[in-house]
Amino acid sequence: MDGIQRGVIMADWQPTACILCECNCGLEVQLEGRRLAKLRGDKRHPISRGYACEKPHRLDHYQNGPHRLTTPLRRTADGGFEEIGWDVAIREVAARLAAVRDTYGGASIFYYGGGGQGNHLPGAYATATRAALGSVFKSSALAQEKTGEFWVADRMLGGQTRADFEHCDVAMFLGKNPWHSHSIARARVTLKEIAQDPARTLIVVDPRRTETAALADIHLQVRPGTDAWLLSAMVALLLAEDRLDHAFLAEADGLDAVRAAFADVDVAACCARAGVDEALVREAVDRIAGARAFASFEDLGVQMSRHSTLVSYLHRLVWLLTGSYGKPGTHYTPTGLVRFASGASGHRSPVVGAPIISGLVPCNVIAEEILTDHPGRYRAMIVEAANPAHSLADGPLMREALGALDTLVVIDVALSETAQLADYVLPAASQLEKAEATFFNFEFPKNAFHLRRRLLEPPPGALPEAEIHARLCEALGAFDDAAVAPLRAAAEKGLPALGAAFMQRVLAHPKLKRYASVLLYRALGPVLPPDLAEGAVLLGLAFRAAMDHGPALARAGFGGPPPMAAMALFQAILDAPSGVVFSESRWEDVRPKTAGGRIQLALEDLLAELGRLAEPDPEDVDFPYVLAAGERRSFTANTIIRDPAWRKRDRDGALRMSPADAARLGVATGDRVRLSTRRGAVVVVVEVSDTMQAGHLALPNGLGLSGRGTEPAGVAPNELTSAADRDPFAGTPHHKYVRARVEVA
Ligand SMILES: Nc1nc2c(c(=O)[nH]1)N[C@H]1C(S)=C(S)[C@@H](COP(=O)(O)OP(=O)(O)OC[C@H]3O[C@@H](n4cnc5c(=O)[nH]c(N)nc54)[C@H](O)[C@@H]3O)O[C@H]1N2
Ligand SMILES: Nc1nc2c(c(=O)[nH]1)N[C@H]1C(S)=C(S)[C@@H](COP(=O)(O)OP(=O)(O)OC[C@H]3O[C@@H](n4cnc5c(=O)[nH]c(N)nc54)[C@H](O)[C@@H]3O)O[C@H]1N2
Ligand code: SF4
Ligand SMILES: [Mo]
């Protein structure tokens, strides 16, 4: 019996999932008391199929680290915290936020977060609390990475896209290192398969010879921040040599405008500016244009660098001009359980007037929207499952802004950098102490959803977010027992009765519909198995999915009228501890969802930007290096695990630098240097790495944490970044392009 170890009886392997990146690979865990003693990939998970990287084996540092909070905290007059009971906490938080709402309006209550890499149910329940408070504006990490891409994708194709790397013959990763950062299912297996097959080509665009680049057939080792030039050259070559898929482009508008805009692009000059050999660029273009199926993924290396929104656009031109859309091995719009992003909303933020894309205020303007005497400023904030004091640009400015709020409420498992600034900290049950899930469901044609079951009781004093939001709504008087009682009675009779009561009593009433998530939790939660109670909201989400994606759900076995399909799907989610395939789409149904149903190739505002690329970069003699502030490495996971002891290697998160720069400065691996930018300065340990090009520096993300449960290790990258350093269209930060200087410490 392999279940008996050191005298402790271990339970069987129990299914759960990894929470350290968006892949959420299925895991199996053996518990030893409350310890996550053994972890392995879960072969029954429909997407990861047993795959897991090295990181989750040390997940116990998340579950049982010294950072865990077990009682609500209230700020004291002397600036410290005191422990308070839940009743007091809920009553006071509700009263404080209601007072802000009543004095300044609900629009002054800002919501940030809602989930990280492993937990999206908090955001679903928070919709009810936000409705009760009249909160209008919100944001999350997506508004510092993906909103530029969302905006472009929405205008060109009417929806977000992902790529099918399993079936492509030419793959490209643009500012993306999936060997470490993953984001695609079973990344290392897929990368090796492409690399080892002589009939397939792997192209990597990255200034650093990353682990992924080392596997590539073609590594376009751009100078940092020059992707706009490289991609302009690629598009210009496709046009000049007529390597276009004309049959495909018959369904697209704007080709002539694109042609005209690229007529003057000087390919040789662009390649020179990007620092890449023109012959290699031509070879890459030749492989892409000649591909049977081309799949490509852009990520932070370009989305957090100069011209990021323009690059998202040029990137799409490369794959649309070659017809790489709507065929196996190319690009598609996933059939999600919830709509993940919705492009432009046309709204603007109240103070700065920044564009709100996919409902999210750009992260880089949040501090500016607080630190002002503008009447529309944010005065209170709820932060849930996010750590903006650490993760947003310009840490010092963010801390000042969070400190200037009338009320800051933080819902977290740890006393994070953000929680340390809060007026109230509400301790959440960990992601193994409640049912939890994410909406990072991007697979195609079969797509899967995984509701993980609770494996451990929360410690006394910590509550699941569902319960926290239900209590806050009740304290705010959002609804009363009379609204819940008939739903509860129906739930006790079974799902069909609840479904009917829910449609009739909640969805048909605009006032109650806003509280649907929490009403479902109150009515259905107690009837569900206790390890699935927080999954109640999924019934409502399944209803929406059934309305939006009937045929795809039916192909996966959830047919019939939407209410029937929704209930069958919900039941299947409850019954599948390792996840369930919920939709099956068809490649022939991958069609642009733009207003006219046609692909829009010409985005005039972005085409106009091309002209600006001819301008020379001013030399920056004071800050001659380019710093990538926030690289993904083997043992980084944003700030989800706070104890540096979890990292087997690179505990202090070294600053990577090229051998040439190290020689010039006279430093070696292990030495300390002073790294400064216009915003700040830190002292950091150096790692000399021949994967770096001269003039380029890289710091890992997620380090430099402070406070209870952590020891000093590494530096916080956003002590060095500036909020003003952002994309002119989407407001996303230039974290990968921070001008810097290095001196021997
Ligand atoms: N191990 C680990 N995995 C993670 C995470 C984690 O914290 N740790 N976080 C998850 C999250 S939240 C995200 S968003 C993803 C992000 O995943 P990635 O975007 O892959 O992560 P990064 O390492 O930040 O950046 C990718 C690459 O961009 C390159 N780069 C830097 N500057 C430039 C440039 O100017 N041009 C180009 N073309 N490339 C450039 C870097 O050298 C780096 O290899 O990772 C997820 N996965
Ligand atoms: N300079 C620089 N800055 C960056 C980046 C970069 O590359 N460079 N990357 C950016 C990117 S892509 C991202 S995604 C962000 C990530 O930054 P954030 O979105 O701010 O999130 P995390 O660091 O993942 O913090 C998650 C928080 O959730 C808490 N938590 C964990 N489990 C639970 C739970 O069950 N319930 C609750 N309520 N809380 C929980 C953790 O303790 C932690 O405080 O960082 C961004 N910041
Ligand atoms: S790939 Fe991501 S989700 Fe999968 S095991 Fe690694 S860190 Fe966890
Ligand atoms: Mo991210």
Short mmCIF file of N, CA and C in Angstrom, two decimals, residues 432-566:
data_model
loop_
_atom_site.label_atom_id
_atom_site.label_comp_id
_atom_site.label_asym_id
_atom_site.label_seq_id
_atom_site.Cartn_x
_atom_site.Cartn_y
_atom_site.Cartn_z
N LEU A 432 -7.73 25.35 -2.31
CA LEU A 432 -8.00 23.93 -2.05
C LEU A 432 -9.05 23.77 -0.98
N GLU A 433 -9.52 24.90 -0.44
CA GLU A 433 -10.48 24.87 0.67
C GLU A 433 -11.88 25.30 0.23
N LYS A 434 -12.11 25.27 -1.08
CA LYS A 434 -13.45 25.59 -1.60
C LYS A 434 -13.49 25.04 -3.02
N ALA A 435 -14.68 24.98 -3.59
CA ALA A 435 -14.77 24.62 -5.01
C ALA A 435 -14.30 25.83 -5.80
N GLU A 436 -13.52 25.59 -6.84
CA GLU A 436 -12.95 26.71 -7.59
C GLU A 436 -12.73 26.31 -9.05
N ALA A 437 -12.59 27.32 -9.89
CA ALA A 437 -12.46 27.06 -11.33
C ALA A 437 -11.93 28.32 -12.00
N THR A 438 -11.50 28.17 -13.25
CA THR A 438 -11.19 29.37 -14.04
C THR A 438 -11.97 29.33 -15.36
N PHE A 439 -12.01 30.48 -15.98
CA PHE A 439 -12.63 30.59 -17.31
C PHE A 439 -11.56 30.70 -18.39
N PHE A 440 -10.35 30.28 -18.08
CA PHE A 440 -9.29 30.20 -19.09
C PHE A 440 -9.53 28.92 -19.92
N ASN A 441 -10.65 28.83 -20.57
CA ASN A 441 -10.98 27.62 -21.34
C ASN A 441 -10.91 27.98 -22.81
N PHE A 442 -9.78 27.69 -23.43
CA PHE A 442 -9.52 28.20 -24.78
C PHE A 442 -9.27 27.10 -25.80
N GLU A 443 -9.62 25.85 -25.50
CA GLU A 443 -9.29 24.76 -26.41
C GLU A 443 -10.29 24.66 -27.55
N PHE A 444 -9.91 23.96 -28.60
CA PHE A 444 -10.73 23.87 -29.81
C PHE A 444 -10.32 22.64 -30.60
N PRO A 445 -11.21 21.95 -31.27
CA PRO A 445 -12.67 22.13 -31.30
C PRO A 445 -13.36 21.71 -30.01
N LYS A 446 -12.75 20.74 -29.27
CA LYS A 446 -13.37 20.36 -27.99
C LYS A 446 -12.82 21.27 -26.90
N ASN A 447 -13.73 21.81 -26.10
CA ASN A 447 -13.31 22.69 -25.03
C ASN A 447 -13.78 22.10 -23.70
N ALA A 448 -13.00 22.29 -22.66
CA ALA A 448 -13.32 21.64 -21.38
C ALA A 448 -13.37 22.64 -20.25
N PHE A 449 -14.11 22.27 -19.22
CA PHE A 449 -14.22 23.09 -18.01
C PHE A 449 -13.99 22.19 -16.81
N HIS A 450 -13.32 22.74 -15.82
CA HIS A 450 -12.99 21.93 -14.64
C HIS A 450 -13.38 22.66 -13.37
N LEU A 451 -14.41 22.15 -12.71
CA LEU A 451 -14.77 22.64 -11.38
C LEU A 451 -14.07 21.73 -10.37
N ARG A 452 -13.08 22.31 -9.69
CA ARG A 452 -12.33 21.51 -8.71
C ARG A 452 -13.13 21.43 -7.41
N ARG A 453 -13.03 20.30 -6.76
CA ARG A 453 -13.74 20.15 -5.48
C ARG A 453 -12.88 20.61 -4.32
N ARG A 454 -13.56 21.00 -3.26
CA ARG A 454 -12.85 21.35 -2.03
C ARG A 454 -12.16 20.11 -1.49
N LEU A 455 -10.89 20.23 -1.13
CA LEU A 455 -10.16 19.09 -0.58
C LEU A 455 -9.96 19.19 0.92
N LEU A 456 -9.96 20.44 1.42
CA LEU A 456 -9.69 20.66 2.85
C LEU A 456 -10.71 21.65 3.38
N GLU A 457 -11.04 21.53 4.67
CA GLU A 457 -11.87 22.55 5.31
C GLU A 457 -11.05 23.84 5.43
N PRO A 458 -11.66 25.00 5.26
CA PRO A 458 -10.90 26.22 5.53
C PRO A 458 -10.55 26.28 7.02
N PRO A 459 -9.46 26.94 7.36
CA PRO A 459 -9.18 27.13 8.78
C PRO A 459 -10.28 27.99 9.38
N PRO A 460 -10.55 27.84 10.68
CA PRO A 460 -11.58 28.70 11.27
C PRO A 460 -11.19 30.16 11.04
N GLY A 461 -12.10 30.96 10.60
CA GLY A 461 -11.76 32.37 10.39
C GLY A 461 -11.56 32.74 8.94
N ALA A 462 -11.40 31.77 8.04
CA ALA A 462 -11.30 32.10 6.61
C ALA A 462 -12.58 31.64 5.93
N LEU A 463 -13.07 32.41 4.97
CA LEU A 463 -14.32 32.07 4.28
C LEU A 463 -14.11 32.07 2.77
N PRO A 464 -14.87 31.24 2.05
CA PRO A 464 -14.86 31.33 0.59
C PRO A 464 -15.45 32.67 0.15
N GLU A 465 -15.00 33.17 -0.99
CA GLU A 465 -15.50 34.46 -1.46
C GLU A 465 -17.01 34.44 -1.68
N ALA A 466 -17.56 33.31 -2.08
CA ALA A 466 -19.00 33.24 -2.29
C ALA A 466 -19.73 33.65 -1.01
N GLU A 467 -19.25 33.12 0.10
CA GLU A 467 -19.87 33.42 1.39
C GLU A 467 -19.63 34.89 1.77
N ILE A 468 -18.43 35.38 1.50
CA ILE A 468 -18.13 36.78 1.83
C ILE A 468 -19.07 37.71 1.05
N HIS A 469 -19.23 37.45 -0.24
CA HIS A 469 -20.09 38.33 -1.04
C HIS A 469 -21.57 38.19 -0.65
N ALA A 470 -21.97 36.96 -0.32
CA ALA A 470 -23.36 36.79 0.11
C ALA A 470 -23.62 37.61 1.37
N ARG A 471 -22.67 37.53 2.31
CA ARG A 471 -22.87 38.29 3.56
C ARG A 471 -22.82 39.80 3.31
N LEU A 472 -21.92 40.22 2.44
CA LEU A 472 -21.86 41.67 2.16
C LEU A 472 -23.17 42.14 1.52
N CYS A 473 -23.69 41.36 0.58
CA CYS A 473 -24.96 41.75 -0.07
C CYS A 473 -26.08 41.82 0.96
N GLU A 474 -26.12 40.85 1.86
CA GLU A 474 -27.17 40.86 2.88
C GLU A 474 -27.02 42.07 3.79
N ALA A 475 -25.78 42.36 4.17
CA ALA A 475 -25.57 43.53 5.04
C ALA A 475 -25.92 44.82 4.33
N LEU A 476 -25.77 44.82 3.02
CA LEU A 476 -26.10 46.03 2.24
C LEU A 476 -27.60 46.09 1.92
N GLY A 477 -28.33 45.09 2.36
CA GLY A 477 -29.78 45.08 2.12
C GLY A 477 -30.15 44.87 0.66
N ALA A 478 -29.28 44.16 -0.09
CA ALA A 478 -29.53 43.97 -1.52
C ALA A 478 -30.79 43.14 -1.75
N PHE A 479 -31.00 42.13 -0.93
CA PHE A 479 -32.21 41.30 -1.03
C PHE A 479 -32.47 40.74 0.36
N ASP A 480 -33.62 40.17 0.53
CA ASP A 480 -33.92 39.62 1.85
C ASP A 480 -34.28 38.14 1.74
N ASP A 481 -34.62 37.56 2.85
CA ASP A 481 -34.97 36.14 2.89
C ASP A 481 -36.12 35.81 1.96
N ALA A 482 -37.01 36.77 1.80
CA ALA A 482 -38.18 36.51 0.95
C ALA A 482 -37.75 36.24 -0.49
N ALA A 483 -36.61 36.78 -0.89
CA ALA A 483 -36.13 36.50 -2.24
C ALA A 483 -35.48 35.12 -2.32
N VAL A 484 -34.85 34.72 -1.21
CA VAL A 484 -34.11 33.46 -1.22
C VAL A 484 -35.02 32.25 -0.97
N ALA A 485 -35.99 32.43 -0.06
CA ALA A 485 -36.76 31.27 0.42
C ALA A 485 -37.40 30.44 -0.70
N PRO A 486 -38.13 31.07 -1.65
CA PRO A 486 -38.74 30.24 -2.70
C PRO A 486 -37.71 29.55 -3.58
N LEU A 487 -36.57 30.19 -3.77
CA LEU A 487 -35.52 29.55 -4.57
C LEU A 487 -34.95 28.34 -3.83
N ARG A 488 -34.77 28.54 -2.55
CA ARG A 488 -34.25 27.44 -1.74
C ARG A 488 -35.22 26.26 -1.75
N ALA A 489 -36.49 26.58 -1.60
CA ALA A 489 -37.50 25.51 -1.60
C ALA A 489 -37.47 24.77 -2.94
N ALA A 490 -37.32 25.55 -4.01
CA ALA A 490 -37.27 24.92 -5.34
C ALA A 490 -36.01 24.07 -5.46
N ALA A 491 -34.88 24.58 -4.98
CA ALA A 491 -33.62 23.84 -5.09
C ALA A 491 -33.73 22.50 -4.38
N GLU A 492 -34.45 22.50 -3.27
CA GLU A 492 -34.59 21.24 -2.53
C GLU A 492 -35.37 20.21 -3.33
N LYS A 493 -36.20 20.69 -4.26
CA LYS A 493 -36.97 19.74 -5.10
C LYS A 493 -36.13 19.23 -6.27
N GLY A 494 -35.05 19.91 -6.57
CA GLY A 494 -34.19 19.43 -7.67
C GLY A 494 -33.88 20.54 -8.66
N LEU A 495 -32.96 20.23 -9.54
CA LEU A 495 -32.50 21.25 -10.48
C LEU A 495 -33.61 21.79 -11.39
N PRO A 496 -34.49 20.93 -11.94
CA PRO A 496 -35.52 21.49 -12.83
C PRO A 496 -36.40 22.51 -12.12
N ALA A 497 -36.77 22.23 -10.88
CA ALA A 497 -37.60 23.18 -10.13
C ALA A 497 -36.84 24.47 -9.88
N LEU A 498 -35.56 24.32 -9.52
CA LEU A 498 -34.76 25.51 -9.27
C LEU A 498 -34.61 26.31 -10.56
N GLY A 499 -34.34 25.60 -11.66
CA GLY A 499 -34.17 26.29 -12.96
C GLY A 499 -35.40 27.12 -13.28
N ALA A 500 -36.59 26.54 -13.09
CA ALA A 500 -37.83 27.26 -13.41
C ALA A 500 -38.00 28.46 -12.48
N ALA A 501 -37.76 28.24 -11.19
CA ALA A 501 -37.92 29.33 -10.22
C ALA A 501 -36.91 30.44 -10.49
N PHE A 502 -35.72 30.04 -10.88
CA PHE A 502 -34.65 31.01 -11.13
C PHE A 502 -35.02 31.90 -12.32
N MET A 503 -35.53 31.26 -13.37
CA MET A 503 -35.90 32.05 -14.55
C MET A 503 -37.04 33.00 -14.23
N GLN A 504 -38.00 32.48 -13.50
CA GLN A 504 -39.21 33.25 -13.24
C GLN A 504 -38.98 34.34 -12.18
N ARG A 505 -38.23 34.00 -11.15
CA ARG A 505 -38.12 34.92 -10.01
C ARG A 505 -36.87 35.79 -10.02
N VAL A 506 -35.84 35.36 -10.76
CA VAL A 506 -34.59 36.14 -10.74
C VAL A 506 -34.32 36.78 -12.11
N LEU A 507 -34.24 35.93 -13.13
CA LEU A 507 -33.86 36.48 -14.44
C LEU A 507 -34.90 37.45 -14.97
N ALA A 508 -36.16 37.27 -14.58
CA ALA A 508 -37.22 38.15 -15.09
C ALA A 508 -37.33 39.45 -14.30
N HIS A 509 -36.52 39.58 -13.25
CA HIS A 509 -36.60 40.79 -12.43
C HIS A 509 -35.27 41.53 -12.44
N PRO A 510 -35.20 42.64 -13.18
CA PRO A 510 -33.92 43.34 -13.30
C PRO A 510 -33.27 43.62 -11.95
N LYS A 511 -34.06 43.90 -10.93
CA LYS A 511 -33.46 44.25 -9.65
C LYS A 511 -32.77 43.03 -9.02
N LEU A 512 -33.38 41.86 -9.17
CA LEU A 512 -32.78 40.66 -8.56
C LEU A 512 -31.74 40.01 -9.46
N LYS A 513 -31.91 40.20 -10.77
CA LYS A 513 -30.99 39.57 -11.73
C LYS A 513 -29.54 39.97 -11.41
N ARG A 514 -29.34 41.17 -10.94
CA ARG A 514 -27.99 41.67 -10.64
C ARG A 514 -27.34 40.87 -9.52
N TYR A 515 -28.18 40.22 -8.71
CA TYR A 515 -27.64 39.46 -7.58
C TYR A 515 -27.69 37.95 -7.85
N ALA A 516 -27.86 37.60 -9.13
CA ALA A 516 -28.09 36.20 -9.48
C ALA A 516 -27.03 35.27 -8.90
N SER A 517 -25.77 35.67 -8.96
CA SER A 517 -24.70 34.75 -8.52
C SER A 517 -24.87 34.39 -7.05
N VAL A 518 -25.07 35.42 -6.24
CA VAL A 518 -25.16 35.20 -4.81
C VAL A 518 -26.49 34.53 -4.43
N LEU A 519 -27.56 34.87 -5.15
CA LEU A 519 -28.84 34.20 -4.88
C LEU A 519 -28.73 32.71 -5.18
N LEU A 520 -28.04 32.36 -6.25
CA LEU A 520 -27.84 30.94 -6.55
C LEU A 520 -27.05 30.27 -5.45
N TYR A 521 -26.03 30.95 -4.97
CA TYR A 521 -25.20 30.37 -3.91
C TYR A 521 -26.04 30.16 -2.65
N ARG A 522 -26.87 31.13 -2.30
CA ARG A 522 -27.70 30.99 -1.10
C ARG A 522 -28.77 29.90 -1.26
N ALA A 523 -29.32 29.79 -2.48
CA ALA A 523 -30.40 28.83 -2.67
C ALA A 523 -29.87 27.42 -2.92
N LEU A 524 -28.88 27.33 -3.77
CA LEU A 524 -28.42 26.03 -4.24
C LEU A 524 -27.23 25.51 -3.43
N GLY A 525 -26.38 26.45 -2.96
CA GLY A 525 -25.17 26.06 -2.23
C GLY A 525 -25.44 25.02 -1.15
N PRO A 526 -26.43 25.26 -0.27
CA PRO A 526 -26.67 24.32 0.82
C PRO A 526 -27.18 22.96 0.34
N VAL A 527 -27.70 22.90 -0.87
CA VAL A 527 -28.24 21.65 -1.38
C VAL A 527 -27.16 20.84 -2.09
N LEU A 528 -26.14 21.51 -2.59
CA LEU A 528 -25.07 20.82 -3.30
C LEU A 528 -24.21 20.04 -2.31
N PRO A 529 -23.47 19.03 -2.80
CA PRO A 529 -22.50 18.40 -1.90
C PRO A 529 -21.58 19.48 -1.34
N PRO A 530 -21.21 19.37 -0.06
CA PRO A 530 -20.46 20.46 0.58
C PRO A 530 -19.16 20.81 -0.14
N ASP A 531 -18.56 19.83 -0.82
CA ASP A 531 -17.29 20.15 -1.48
C ASP A 531 -17.50 20.82 -2.84
N LEU A 532 -18.76 21.14 -3.17
CA LEU A 532 -19.04 21.79 -4.45
C LEU A 532 -19.88 23.05 -4.30
N ALA A 533 -20.16 23.47 -3.06
CA ALA A 533 -21.13 24.54 -2.83
C ALA A 533 -20.84 25.81 -3.63
N GLU A 534 -19.55 26.19 -3.73
CA GLU A 534 -19.22 27.45 -4.40
C GLU A 534 -19.41 27.35 -5.91
N GLY A 535 -19.71 26.14 -6.39
CA GLY A 535 -19.98 25.97 -7.82
C GLY A 535 -21.38 26.42 -8.23
N ALA A 536 -22.19 26.86 -7.25
CA ALA A 536 -23.59 27.18 -7.56
C ALA A 536 -23.74 28.18 -8.70
N VAL A 537 -22.86 29.16 -8.76
CA VAL A 537 -22.98 30.21 -9.78
C VAL A 537 -22.89 29.63 -11.19
N LEU A 538 -22.29 28.46 -11.31
CA LEU A 538 -22.13 27.89 -12.65
C LEU A 538 -23.45 27.54 -13.29
N LEU A 539 -24.48 27.35 -12.49
CA LEU A 539 -25.79 27.08 -13.08
C LEU A 539 -26.20 28.27 -13.94
N GLY A 540 -26.03 29.47 -13.40
CA GLY A 540 -26.36 30.67 -14.17
C GLY A 540 -25.48 30.81 -15.40
N LEU A 541 -24.19 30.51 -15.25
CA LEU A 541 -23.28 30.64 -16.38
C LEU A 541 -23.59 29.59 -17.45
N ALA A 542 -24.01 28.42 -16.99
CA ALA A 542 -24.39 27.37 -17.95
C ALA A 542 -25.62 27.80 -18.76
N PHE A 543 -26.54 28.51 -18.11
CA PHE A 543 -27.72 29.04 -18.83
C PHE A 543 -27.26 29.94 -19.96
N ARG A 544 -26.35 30.85 -19.62
CA ARG A 544 -25.86 31.78 -20.65
C ARG A 544 -25.18 31.04 -21.79
N ALA A 545 -24.33 30.08 -21.43
CA ALA A 545 -23.61 29.33 -22.46
C ALA A 545 -24.59 28.59 -23.36
N ALA A 546 -25.64 28.05 -22.76
CA ALA A 546 -26.62 27.29 -23.55
C ALA A 546 -27.36 28.21 -24.52
N MET A 547 -27.61 29.45 -24.10
CA MET A 547 -28.26 30.41 -25.00
C MET A 547 -27.32 30.79 -26.14
N ASP A 548 -26.04 30.97 -25.80
CA ASP A 548 -25.09 31.50 -26.78
C ASP A 548 -24.51 30.44 -27.71
N HIS A 549 -24.34 29.23 -27.21
CA HIS A 549 -23.58 28.23 -27.98
C HIS A 549 -24.31 26.90 -28.07
N GLY A 550 -25.63 26.95 -28.27
CA GLY A 550 -26.44 25.73 -28.28
C GLY A 550 -25.85 24.58 -29.09
N PRO A 551 -25.58 24.79 -30.39
CA PRO A 551 -25.11 23.66 -31.20
C PRO A 551 -23.79 23.07 -30.69
N ALA A 552 -22.86 23.92 -30.27
CA ALA A 552 -21.56 23.40 -29.81
C ALA A 552 -21.75 22.59 -28.52
N LEU A 553 -22.65 23.04 -27.64
CA LEU A 553 -22.94 22.28 -26.43
C LEU A 553 -23.62 20.96 -26.78
N ALA A 554 -24.55 21.03 -27.75
CA ALA A 554 -25.29 19.82 -28.13
C ALA A 554 -24.33 18.75 -28.65
N ARG A 555 -23.35 19.17 -29.46
CA ARG A 555 -22.39 18.20 -29.99
C ARG A 555 -21.60 17.53 -28.87
N ALA A 556 -21.44 18.24 -27.74
CA ALA A 556 -20.72 17.66 -26.61
C ALA A 556 -21.67 16.86 -25.70
N GLY A 557 -22.94 16.76 -26.12
CA GLY A 557 -23.88 15.94 -25.35
C GLY A 557 -24.87 16.72 -24.52
N PHE A 558 -24.87 18.06 -24.68
CA PHE A 558 -25.80 18.87 -23.88
C PHE A 558 -26.78 19.58 -24.80
N GLY A 559 -27.71 18.79 -25.36
CA GLY A 559 -28.65 19.32 -26.35
C GLY A 559 -29.98 19.69 -25.72
N GLY A 560 -30.94 19.98 -26.59
CA GLY A 560 -32.28 20.32 -26.13
C GLY A 560 -32.44 21.80 -25.94
N PRO A 561 -33.61 22.21 -25.46
CA PRO A 561 -33.85 23.64 -25.22
C PRO A 561 -32.85 24.16 -24.19
N PRO A 562 -32.50 25.44 -24.27
CA PRO A 562 -31.43 25.96 -23.40
C PRO A 562 -31.55 25.60 -21.93
N PRO A 563 -32.73 25.68 -21.30
CA PRO A 563 -32.76 25.34 -19.87
C PRO A 563 -32.37 23.88 -19.62
N MET A 564 -32.80 23.00 -20.51
CA MET A 564 -32.46 21.58 -20.36
C MET A 564 -30.96 21.38 -20.54
N ALA A 565 -30.44 22.00 -21.61
CA ALA A 565 -29.01 21.87 -21.89
C ALA A 565 -28.19 22.40 -20.72
N ALA A 566 -28.62 23.55 -20.19
CA ALA A 566 -27.87 24.17 -19.10
C ALA A 566 -27.85 23.27 -17.87
#
